[in-house]
Amino acid sequence: MTFEKILPQLIKLTADVGKVIMSFYKADMAVEMKLNKTPLTIADQRAHQLIVEGLNRLTPNVAILSEESDTATFEQRSSGKNIGWLIHWMARKIS
């Protein structure tokens, strides 16, 4: 599948994630602190989940590196899913 073929679905995924984030915008949210001492909200977790699920559905053979993902070793990142060369999605939610 080419990037041009999945672009409309990526745009829809982005819009869907934006709607979820905005639904939390004025709510009182519990905040956890990550190991690096930065905040993590329910909106962050939900956005991450939707992004990863959507990208996995669209491109199941492409690895995803995300700010909210568990830390993986280089060996885990480089030996996992790839097509041809080492291809990764790098996902960052909109804060």
Tab-separated table of N, CA and C in Angstrom:
chain	number	residue	atom	x	y	z
A	1	MET	N	0.847	-1.178	0.000
A	1	MET	CA	0.000	0.000	0.000
A	1	MET	C	0.894	1.244	0.000
A	2	THR	N	0.566	2.182	-0.847
A	2	THR	CA	1.362	3.404	-0.933
A	2	THR	C	0.814	4.472	0.011
A	3	PHE	N	1.664	5.428	0.303
A	3	PHE	CA	1.261	6.531	1.163
A	3	PHE	C	0.059	7.264	0.576
A	4	GLU	N	0.068	7.465	-0.736
A	4	GLU	CA	-1.039	8.178	-1.391
A	4	GLU	C	-2.365	7.455	-1.184
A	5	LYS	N	-2.328	6.127	-1.149
A	5	LYS	CA	-3.567	5.360	-0.973
A	5	LYS	C	-4.111	5.451	0.449
A	6	ILE	N	-3.217	5.585	1.430
A	6	ILE	CA	-3.703	5.632	2.811
A	6	ILE	C	-3.858	7.047	3.350
A	7	LEU	N	-3.423	8.048	2.596
A	7	LEU	CA	-3.494	9.432	3.072
A	7	LEU	C	-4.895	9.841	3.522
A	8	PRO	N	-5.967	9.562	2.761
A	8	PRO	CA	-7.301	9.945	3.236
A	8	PRO	C	-7.658	9.288	4.575
A	9	GLN	N	-7.229	8.047	4.769
A	9	GLN	CA	-7.516	7.362	6.032
A	9	GLN	C	-6.681	7.947	7.173
A	10	LEU	N	-5.466	8.376	6.871
A	10	LEU	CA	-4.636	9.029	7.883
A	10	LEU	C	-5.240	10.367	8.303
A	11	ILE	N	-5.769	11.098	7.345
A	11	ILE	CA	-6.425	12.377	7.654
A	11	ILE	C	-7.639	12.141	8.541
A	12	LYS	N	-8.430	11.122	8.228
A	12	LYS	CA	-9.603	10.793	9.050
A	12	LYS	C	-9.169	10.369	10.452
A	13	LEU	N	-8.136	9.548	10.548
A	13	LEU	CA	-7.625	9.124	11.854
A	13	LEU	C	-7.208	10.338	12.677
A	14	THR	N	-6.510	11.262	12.061
A	14	THR	CA	-6.075	12.479	12.747
A	14	THR	C	-7.268	13.282	13.257
A	15	ALA	N	-8.289	13.431	12.423
A	15	ALA	CA	-9.493	14.170	12.825
A	15	ALA	C	-10.207	13.456	13.970
A	16	ASP	N	-10.296	12.130	13.898
A	16	ASP	CA	-10.954	11.358	14.961
A	16	ASP	C	-10.214	11.501	16.287
A	17	VAL	N	-8.898	11.443	16.245
A	17	VAL	CA	-8.103	11.607	17.464
A	17	VAL	C	-8.278	13.025	18.010
A	18	GLY	N	-8.306	14.011	17.138
A	18	GLY	CA	-8.533	15.391	17.566
A	18	GLY	C	-9.862	15.560	18.280
A	19	LYS	N	-10.909	14.916	17.774
A	19	LYS	CA	-12.229	14.986	18.423
A	19	LYS	C	-12.184	14.381	19.819
A	20	VAL	N	-11.487	13.263	19.962
A	20	VAL	CA	-11.375	12.628	21.279
A	20	VAL	C	-10.627	13.542	22.239
A	21	ILE	N	-9.524	14.115	21.789
A	21	ILE	CA	-8.757	15.026	22.650
A	21	ILE	C	-9.624	16.214	23.064
A	22	MET	N	-10.353	16.794	22.123
A	22	MET	CA	-11.196	17.952	22.437
A	22	MET	C	-12.316	17.597	23.405
A	23	SER	N	-12.783	16.343	23.394
A	23	SER	CA	-13.845	15.942	24.324
A	23	SER	C	-13.359	15.994	25.772
A	24	PHE	N	-12.065	15.938	25.989
A	24	PHE	CA	-11.490	16.022	27.330
A	24	PHE	C	-11.075	17.445	27.692
A	25	TYR	N	-11.124	18.351	26.739
A	25	TYR	CA	-10.509	19.671	26.872
A	25	TYR	C	-10.931	20.433	28.126
A	26	LYS	N	-12.220	20.462	28.439
A	26	LYS	CA	-12.677	21.242	29.589
A	26	LYS	C	-12.968	20.376	30.807
A	27	ALA	N	-12.653	19.102	30.714
A	27	ALA	CA	-12.931	18.189	31.823
A	27	ALA	C	-11.789	18.228	32.837
A	28	ASP	N	-12.140	17.941	34.086
A	28	ASP	CA	-11.111	17.754	35.101
A	28	ASP	C	-10.508	16.378	34.879
A	29	MET	N	-9.228	16.323	34.633
A	29	MET	CA	-8.593	15.044	34.326
A	29	MET	C	-7.570	14.677	35.379
A	30	ALA	N	-7.540	13.378	35.656
A	30	ALA	CA	-6.480	12.864	36.509
A	30	ALA	C	-5.181	12.901	35.709
A	31	VAL	N	-4.127	13.257	36.385
A	31	VAL	CA	-2.828	13.347	35.723
A	31	VAL	C	-1.851	12.429	36.443
A	32	GLU	N	-1.194	11.575	35.676
A	32	GLU	CA	-0.125	10.732	36.209
A	32	GLU	C	1.197	11.358	35.792
A	33	MET	N	2.233	11.028	36.511
A	33	MET	CA	3.564	11.489	36.118
A	33	MET	C	4.312	10.314	35.511
A	34	LYS	N	4.884	10.547	34.326
A	34	LYS	CA	5.683	9.514	33.673
A	34	LYS	C	7.049	9.447	34.346
A	35	LEU	N	7.816	8.434	33.994
A	35	LEU	CA	9.147	8.272	34.587
A	35	LEU	C	10.036	9.482	34.366
A	36	ASN	N	9.830	10.183	33.247
A	36	ASN	CA	10.658	11.366	32.971
A	36	ASN	C	10.082	12.635	33.601
A	37	LYS	N	9.115	12.455	34.509
A	37	LYS	CA	8.516	13.564	35.277
A	37	LYS	C	7.658	14.499	34.440
A	38	THR	N	7.135	14.017	33.319
A	38	THR	CA	6.201	14.803	32.522
A	38	THR	C	4.801	14.243	32.727
A	39	PRO	N	3.774	15.080	32.599
A	39	PRO	CA	2.416	14.627	32.878
A	39	PRO	C	1.852	13.731	31.773
A	40	LEU	N	0.962	12.833	32.193
A	40	LEU	CA	0.252	11.946	31.274
A	40	LEU	C	-1.212	11.940	31.695
A	41	THR	N	-2.104	12.363	30.803
A	41	THR	CA	-3.529	12.430	31.123
A	41	THR	C	-4.281	11.285	30.456
A	42	ILE	N	-5.540	11.128	30.839
A	42	ILE	CA	-6.412	10.141	30.200
A	42	ILE	C	-6.550	10.473	28.717
A	43	ALA	N	-6.621	11.752	28.390
A	43	ALA	CA	-6.711	12.157	26.980
A	43	ALA	C	-5.466	11.705	26.218
A	44	ASP	N	-4.289	11.844	26.833
A	44	ASP	CA	-3.046	11.375	26.207
A	44	ASP	C	-3.113	9.879	25.933
A	45	GLN	N	-3.554	9.130	26.940
A	45	GLN	CA	-3.608	7.677	26.810
A	45	GLN	C	-4.604	7.244	25.742
A	46	ARG	N	-5.759	7.895	25.724
A	46	ARG	CA	-6.784	7.543	24.729
A	46	ARG	C	-6.320	7.918	23.321
A	47	ALA	N	-5.704	9.081	23.169
A	47	ALA	CA	-5.192	9.493	21.860
A	47	ALA	C	-4.134	8.507	21.374
A	48	HIS	N	-3.233	8.138	22.254
A	48	HIS	CA	-2.195	7.165	21.907
A	48	HIS	C	-2.819	5.851	21.437
A	49	GLN	N	-3.800	5.377	22.188
A	49	GLN	CA	-4.463	4.113	21.838
A	49	GLN	C	-5.090	4.188	20.443
A	50	LEU	N	-5.803	5.267	20.168
A	50	LEU	CA	-6.448	5.417	18.857
A	50	LEU	C	-5.430	5.523	17.724
A	51	ILE	N	-4.355	6.268	17.951
A	51	ILE	CA	-3.322	6.420	16.924
A	51	ILE	C	-2.686	5.071	16.609
A	52	VAL	N	-2.290	4.344	17.649
A	52	VAL	CA	-1.627	3.054	17.440
A	52	VAL	C	-2.570	2.053	16.780
A	53	GLU	N	-3.813	1.976	17.256
A	53	GLU	CA	-4.776	1.057	16.636
A	53	GLU	C	-5.006	1.410	15.170
A	54	GLY	N	-5.166	2.693	14.887
A	54	GLY	CA	-5.417	3.127	13.515
A	54	GLY	C	-4.244	2.847	12.593
A	55	LEU	N	-3.031	3.160	13.052
A	55	LEU	CA	-1.851	2.904	12.225
A	55	LEU	C	-1.615	1.413	12.026
A	56	ASN	N	-1.853	0.619	13.073
A	56	ASN	CA	-1.712	-0.837	12.928
A	56	ASN	C	-2.721	-1.401	11.941
A	57	ARG	N	-3.911	-0.843	11.929
A	57	ARG	CA	-4.949	-1.302	10.994
A	57	ARG	C	-4.566	-0.937	9.552
A	58	LEU	N	-4.060	0.267	9.359
A	58	LEU	CA	-3.702	0.734	8.018
A	58	LEU	C	-2.404	0.116	7.498
A	59	THR	N	-1.438	-0.040	8.381
A	59	THR	CA	-0.113	-0.524	7.975
A	59	THR	C	0.388	-1.544	8.999
A	60	PRO	N	-0.163	-2.746	8.968
A	60	PRO	CA	0.168	-3.734	10.000
A	60	PRO	C	1.632	-4.171	10.020
A	61	ASN	N	2.360	-3.962	8.955
A	61	ASN	CA	3.760	-4.390	8.901
A	61	ASN	C	4.749	-3.281	9.201
A	62	VAL	N	4.257	-2.147	9.676
A	62	VAL	CA	5.135	-1.014	9.964
A	62	VAL	C	5.143	-0.770	11.469
A	63	ALA	N	6.341	-0.731	12.048
A	63	ALA	CA	6.480	-0.502	13.483
A	63	ALA	C	6.102	0.937	13.825
A	64	ILE	N	5.710	1.148	15.072
A	64	ILE	CA	5.299	2.473	15.537
A	64	ILE	C	6.158	2.853	16.740
A	65	LEU	N	6.789	4.007	16.664
A	65	LEU	CA	7.483	4.590	17.804
A	65	LEU	C	6.624	5.743	18.288
A	66	SER	N	6.279	5.724	19.565
A	66	SER	CA	5.391	6.745	20.092
A	66	SER	C	5.894	7.235	21.437
A	67	GLU	N	5.634	8.491	21.702
A	67	GLU	CA	6.013	9.090	22.979
A	67	GLU	C	5.425	8.306	24.153
A	68	GLU	N	4.231	7.758	23.989
A	68	GLU	CA	3.557	7.074	25.085
A	68	GLU	C	3.794	5.570	25.096
A	69	SER	N	4.528	5.048	24.123
A	69	SER	CA	4.794	3.608	24.084
A	69	SER	C	5.818	3.233	25.138
A	70	ASP	N	5.792	1.958	25.496
A	70	ASP	CA	6.837	1.447	26.367
A	70	ASP	C	8.168	1.595	25.644
A	71	THR	N	9.202	1.793	26.391
A	71	THR	CA	10.522	1.927	25.796
A	71	THR	C	10.978	0.567	25.279
A	72	ALA	N	11.409	0.538	24.049
A	72	ALA	CA	11.914	-0.694	23.447
A	72	ALA	C	13.402	-0.544	23.180
A	73	THR	N	14.098	-1.648	23.246
A	73	THR	CA	15.522	-1.610	22.932
A	73	THR	C	15.699	-1.442	21.429
A	74	PHE	N	16.907	-1.072	21.017
A	74	PHE	CA	17.187	-0.939	19.592
A	74	PHE	C	16.922	-2.262	18.884
A	75	GLU	N	17.321	-3.364	19.505
A	75	GLU	CA	17.122	-4.677	18.892
A	75	GLU	C	15.636	-4.961	18.682
A	76	GLN	N	14.807	-4.634	19.662
A	76	GLN	CA	13.366	-4.840	19.518
A	76	GLN	C	12.804	-3.965	18.412
A	77	ARG	N	13.238	-2.710	18.355
A	77	ARG	CA	12.720	-1.807	17.329
A	77	ARG	C	13.166	-2.230	15.939
A	78	SER	N	14.401	-2.692	15.819
A	78	SER	CA	14.935	-2.982	14.490
A	78	SER	C	14.634	-4.391	14.002
A	79	SER	N	14.241	-5.281	14.879
A	79	SER	CA	13.976	-6.649	14.431
A	79	SER	C	12.491	-6.918	14.259
A	80	GLY	N	11.671	-5.969	14.601
A	80	GLY	CA	10.225	-6.177	14.524
A	80	GLY	C	9.684	-6.012	13.128
A	81	LYS	N	8.565	-5.378	13.042
A	81	LYS	CA	7.874	-5.215	11.770
A	81	LYS	C	8.629	-4.250	10.870
A	82	ASN	N	8.809	-4.615	9.647
A	82	ASN	CA	9.365	-3.687	8.668
A	82	ASN	C	9.080	-4.196	7.268
A	83	ILE	N	9.141	-3.308	6.331
A	83	ILE	CA	8.920	-3.648	4.929
A	83	ILE	C	10.141	-3.161	4.169
A	84	GLY	N	10.862	-4.059	3.553
A	84	GLY	CA	12.035	-3.628	2.802
A	84	GLY	C	13.076	-3.036	3.714
A	85	TRP	N	13.157	-1.727	3.724
A	85	TRP	CA	14.057	-1.107	4.678
A	85	TRP	C	13.348	-1.043	6.024
A	86	LEU	N	14.030	-0.453	6.972
A	86	LEU	CA	13.425	-0.285	8.286
A	86	LEU	C	12.515	0.936	8.230
A	87	ILE	N	11.230	0.715	8.297
A	87	ILE	CA	10.242	1.796	8.224
A	87	ILE	C	9.520	1.864	9.565
A	88	HIS	N	9.326	3.062	10.071
A	88	HIS	CA	8.594	3.264	11.324
A	88	HIS	C	7.645	4.438	11.166
A	89	TRP	N	6.504	4.346	11.825
A	89	TRP	CA	5.690	5.528	12.074
A	89	TRP	C	6.261	6.144	13.332
A	90	MET	N	6.339	7.446	13.391
A	90	MET	CA	6.690	8.139	14.620
A	90	MET	C	5.475	8.977	14.982
A	91	ALA	N	4.799	8.581	16.047
A	91	ALA	CA	3.527	9.199	16.404
A	91	ALA	C	3.690	10.114	17.607
A	92	ARG	N	3.087	11.277	17.516
A	92	ARG	CA	3.035	12.201	18.644
A	92	ARG	C	1.666	12.833	18.655
A	93	LYS	N	1.002	12.666	19.767
A	93	LYS	CA	-0.330	13.261	19.893
A	93	LYS	C	-0.216	14.776	19.951
A	94	ILE	N	-1.318	15.436	19.690
A	94	ILE	CA	-1.367	16.892	19.788
A	94	ILE	C	-1.755	17.239	21.210
A	95	SER	N	-0.927	17.991	21.902
A	95	SER	CA	-1.210	18.359	23.293
A	95	SER	C	-1.957	19.668	23.335
